[in-house]
Amino acid sequence: MDADLIKLVNKLQDTFANLGGELDMPQLAVVGSQSAGKSSVLETIVGRDFLPRGQGIVTRRPLVLQLIHTPAPDPATSNQTYTEWGQFLHIDKRFTDFDAIRKEIEQETYRVAGQNKGISKLPIHLRIYSPDVLDLTLVDLPGLTKIPVGDQPSDIERQIRSLVLDYISKPNSIILAVSAANVDLANSESLKLARSVDPQGRRTIGVLTKLDLMDAGTNALDILTGRVYPLKLGFIGVVGRSQQDIISGKSMVDALESEAEFFRSHAAYRNIAHKNGTKYLARTLNHVLMNHIRDKLPDMKARLNTLMGQAQQELNSFGDAAIYGDANQVSLLLSAGRIRYHNAPQQGSLVLRLMTQFARDFVSSIEGTNMDISTKELSGGARIYYIFNDVFGHALASIDATHNLDNQDIRTAIRNSTGPRPSLFVPEIAFDLLVKPQIKLLEAPSLRCVELVYEELVKICHNCTSAELQRFPRLHAQLVEVVSELLRERLGPTTEYTQSLIDIQTAYINTNHPAFISGSAAAAQAASQAPPKQAPPRMTLTTPRMRWEV
Ligand code: GDP
Ligand code: MG
């Protein structure tokens, strides 16, 4: 596309981006029946081979293609060897090979829309970065069909229609209504659909593909000269690469050349050759975009002024003296349009202050001295108390001390531990043996408690966002990351510590502990509870933490 336009729009867009707004550029959406040549047209507009094309339903998810103008890297300062690349939203990888981009589009289509002709509304987002493109968004859409095939649901026609309408009904979109010349225009689905959202044909460009495939003796002259169907932006005929050309790998340059040759040498089109072809289509689009920008320019100017005013006000409200020094200097910098952070020592003190504030917020939300305490849900320190007291407490209380132990087990353990002699007293070894695994039951809830407290601490750290810190999202993200990392580092040792506490209790059962009810006391307690006759003798043993009824 036109280099001047590229420069102009990029300048405008940069200005807007710097001010936090964006220049609202039209989106080009292609509509047409299946295999009409939509993907082929889009590709030639972009000037690169990267879209899957072919017979049958190939485009099965919308492809939102953002072209992003990037200046070519300076070979003197950069060792980047490529100037153009693609990047998908769904994977973090730069594609410099456009064939690989095509493969990725195919795979990503399979992944969501299945192997068998199904379609999906979920768009694939692809950005192409190149020095030769205009910042512009193009949308490739599945073709309009009538009859379900493969996995397609019975209402496939309606589904595709509503999907396409989503994109073309936006007043800001330019519709490329693609029809194949070898199908009668009266049957053109794309024009019908375009008319339903753009009745006056103001933002619809008719594109007639496959002029080379028309029946011998027929031509599309009447259509191309606008005598058949009125569109303000007119009809443009193109000749794309046939399937054979695709298979034999015909290059884009060759294709453009043979297209030009086709129009030049065709008896019917010779006189309108200069108003047809892909190059002319690109130029027309250029023109449409230019007009669009011209229409928007007064608006944009007004918006720029408002944005500038707002930015200035916002800046003032931050009390810039903290960063830039004295107020006079700030206004001087502002008027010179040079707002840069270049006062390093003061910057340092600002960062330090924000970090201290962050630490203070963290502590105060744990201690409950935070200014804005929620009345709707527990937070901070109160949550931690809740975790210890309620969650952990309940988990402990709900442990069945004799889980997996019945009288038979106990008897067997006692008999085993006395060897060949009959037992007189309850042997300690049997007690130890039976009790140890039961103490281990405490471990799972304890570790869970550690985890919950850890999660809560991470949450608290995420919530420590003072209004001032919000102004520096990168610093905030970094702080949260570092603190979360510190917390995560402590998670391991805390877990080990908890495990070792349990191990300590298991390794040495302190029968001398005041809370331990020894054999005789237990017997007395059992007697005072007046057990029913014939009941087996009961014995209650209590470790410092748990009560055992045997
Ligand atoms: P889509 O389904 O509308 O996206 O159509 P594609 O771009 O995938 O094209 C469908 C088939 O038509 C492909 O095999 C193309 O090679 C072929 N095709 C597209 N445009 C032309 C054209 O102008 N002339 C010829 N002969 N074949 C074309
Ligand atoms: Mg397609």
mmCIF file of C-alpha atoms and ligand atoms in Angstrom, residues 33-40 53-55 59 209-213 238-243 246, ligand 1:
data_model
loop_
_atom_site.group_PDB
_atom_site.id
_atom_site.type_symbol
_atom_site.label_atom_id
_atom_site.label_comp_id
_atom_site.label_asym_id
_atom_site.label_seq_id
_atom_site.Cartn_x
_atom_site.Cartn_y
_atom_site.Cartn_z
ATOM 1 C CA SER A 33 -19.598 -18.205 -0.325
ATOM 2 C CA GLN A 34 -17.291 -21.077 0.360
ATOM 3 C CA SER A 35 -14.345 -21.256 -2.048
ATOM 4 C CA ALA A 36 -15.228 -17.909 -3.622
ATOM 5 C CA GLY A 37 -11.600 -16.928 -3.074
ATOM 6 C CA LYS A 38 -11.804 -14.855 0.114
ATOM 7 C CA SER A 39 -8.587 -16.082 1.670
ATOM 8 C CA SER A 40 -6.828 -15.636 -1.668
ATOM 9 C CA ARG A 53 -6.545 -21.985 0.919
ATOM 10 C CA GLY A 54 -8.185 -24.675 -1.083
ATOM 11 C CA GLN A 55 -11.299 -26.547 -1.980
ATOM 12 C CA THR A 59 -11.366 -21.329 6.868
ATOM 13 C CA THR A 209 -12.888 -13.442 -8.387
ATOM 14 C CA LYS A 210 -12.213 -16.261 -10.838
ATOM 15 C CA LEU A 211 -12.769 -14.152 -13.942
ATOM 16 C CA ASP A 212 -10.491 -16.644 -15.693
ATOM 17 C CA LEU A 213 -12.953 -19.453 -15.059
ATOM 18 C CA VAL A 238 -9.415 -10.048 -9.725
ATOM 19 C CA VAL A 239 -7.756 -13.212 -10.902
ATOM 20 C CA GLY A 240 -6.167 -15.172 -8.124
ATOM 21 C CA ARG A 241 -4.037 -18.259 -8.168
ATOM 22 C CA SER A 242 -5.847 -21.436 -9.116
ATOM 23 C CA GLN A 243 -5.482 -24.575 -7.052
ATOM 24 C CA ILE A 246 -0.981 -23.188 -5.400
HETATM 25 P P1 GDP B 1 -12.309 -19.158 0.339
HETATM 26 O O1 GDP B 1 -12.961 -20.423 0.754
HETATM 27 O O2 GDP B 1 -13.327 -18.157 -0.124
HETATM 28 O O3 GDP B 1 -11.362 -18.598 1.346
HETATM 29 O O4 GDP B 1 -11.494 -19.490 -0.981
HETATM 30 P P2 GDP B 1 -9.945 -19.798 -1.149
HETATM 31 O O5 GDP B 1 -9.181 -18.540 -1.168
HETATM 32 O O6 GDP B 1 -9.563 -20.868 -0.215
HETATM 33 O O7 GDP B 1 -9.977 -20.314 -2.642
HETATM 34 C C1 GDP B 1 -10.684 -21.460 -3.045
HETATM 35 C C2 GDP B 1 -10.072 -22.063 -4.279
HETATM 36 O O8 GDP B 1 -10.279 -21.198 -5.376
HETATM 37 C C3 GDP B 1 -8.584 -22.235 -4.168
HETATM 38 O O9 GDP B 1 -8.262 -23.477 -4.711
HETATM 39 C C4 GDP B 1 -8.005 -21.127 -5.044
HETATM 40 O O10 GDP B 1 -6.825 -21.540 -5.675
HETATM 41 C C5 GDP B 1 -9.086 -20.927 -6.071
HETATM 42 N N1 GDP B 1 -9.134 -19.560 -6.563
HETATM 43 C C6 GDP B 1 -9.310 -18.416 -5.852
HETATM 44 N N2 GDP B 1 -9.357 -17.352 -6.661
HETATM 45 C C7 GDP B 1 -9.200 -17.812 -7.930
HETATM 46 C C8 GDP B 1 -9.169 -17.181 -9.213
HETATM 47 O O11 GDP B 1 -9.318 -15.958 -9.365
HETATM 48 N N3 GDP B 1 -8.995 -17.995 -10.294
HETATM 49 C C9 GDP B 1 -8.872 -19.354 -10.160
HETATM 50 N N4 GDP B 1 -8.704 -20.079 -11.256
HETATM 51 N N5 GDP B 1 -8.912 -19.972 -8.996
HETATM 52 C C10 GDP B 1 -9.067 -19.216 -7.878
#
